[in-house]
Amino acid sequence: MCSYTGLFFLDILYLFFYSNFSWNFLLLQSVCPSNCTLQAQAAIALTAACIPVLGNILHIADVGPFAFLDPTPFAFTITGLILFWGIMQHEFLNIIPIARENVIESMNDGYIVVDLSDTIVDINKAALELAEKNKKRRFSGEN
């Protein structure tokens, strides 16, 4: 069992807060309002990042059996399993939704995707604006 000084705890508090919780907070703030797929990815990243920190806090605080056994390496194993699950089930780190939003939505040309039964599956803003202009022109009698 180790004894720690006040500067150690100040340093740990600083490192835990700024390296872990702050970037997770920013990640959630930037992603959550925009896209449901990215919300799941942000939650996976937040959960995976917090588990080793929690294990390390338990060890430093000498809580129960963790005073003699550091659970941090085992917590990284759990983090790896969570990230593996996120990759397999929730397409974690898949950049296609982000690329689609940045490329397709910023196009000036209309983009419409239909399935085999002619149902619109995807449409961008330019195509919606074009359809609205055509609808107004048709009902107002303009050519």
Steps between C-alpha positions, in 0.01 A plus 500: 500500500636840402469835667430797279563870561268790430673588172438148373125537552503844341684361199265202471195725524643723229585209271170319547293808445678654203605188317185298542186676613550823308546338158206268566285798593602682182440184298148465635424870458611505138328176398183461702277764343574396142494129427359192674769270358772725629330519840543125541864526396558784749339297779721201417812717506396663827430167669819341372713794615349525848543136606883505537478835676252357748725200561798726560301722738397191700864396530629844596224544759582158655142378469453143625711239319620762254743634761723200426399422142498759221192435282613742228650235266185290535291810436687553172398147404137593564556817296633291213192277516268803498682646199486163322126481570460857373685418178298185437152615606488878460750567221722686744756720322309470171550833325243448225217688681735793561629495142146479364389798704801708395503407131143426394328773702744765377448414131318754282369219277195299590562151634220244530538130580209266438463129575363230268140593580564869409486616860728793580768372737723810514473856373714807553400859564565614141259237363234605751538865401480409131186294560344791690579744215347262243190456717453879530557549129248229410223634727557868418490441123857621437717340233 
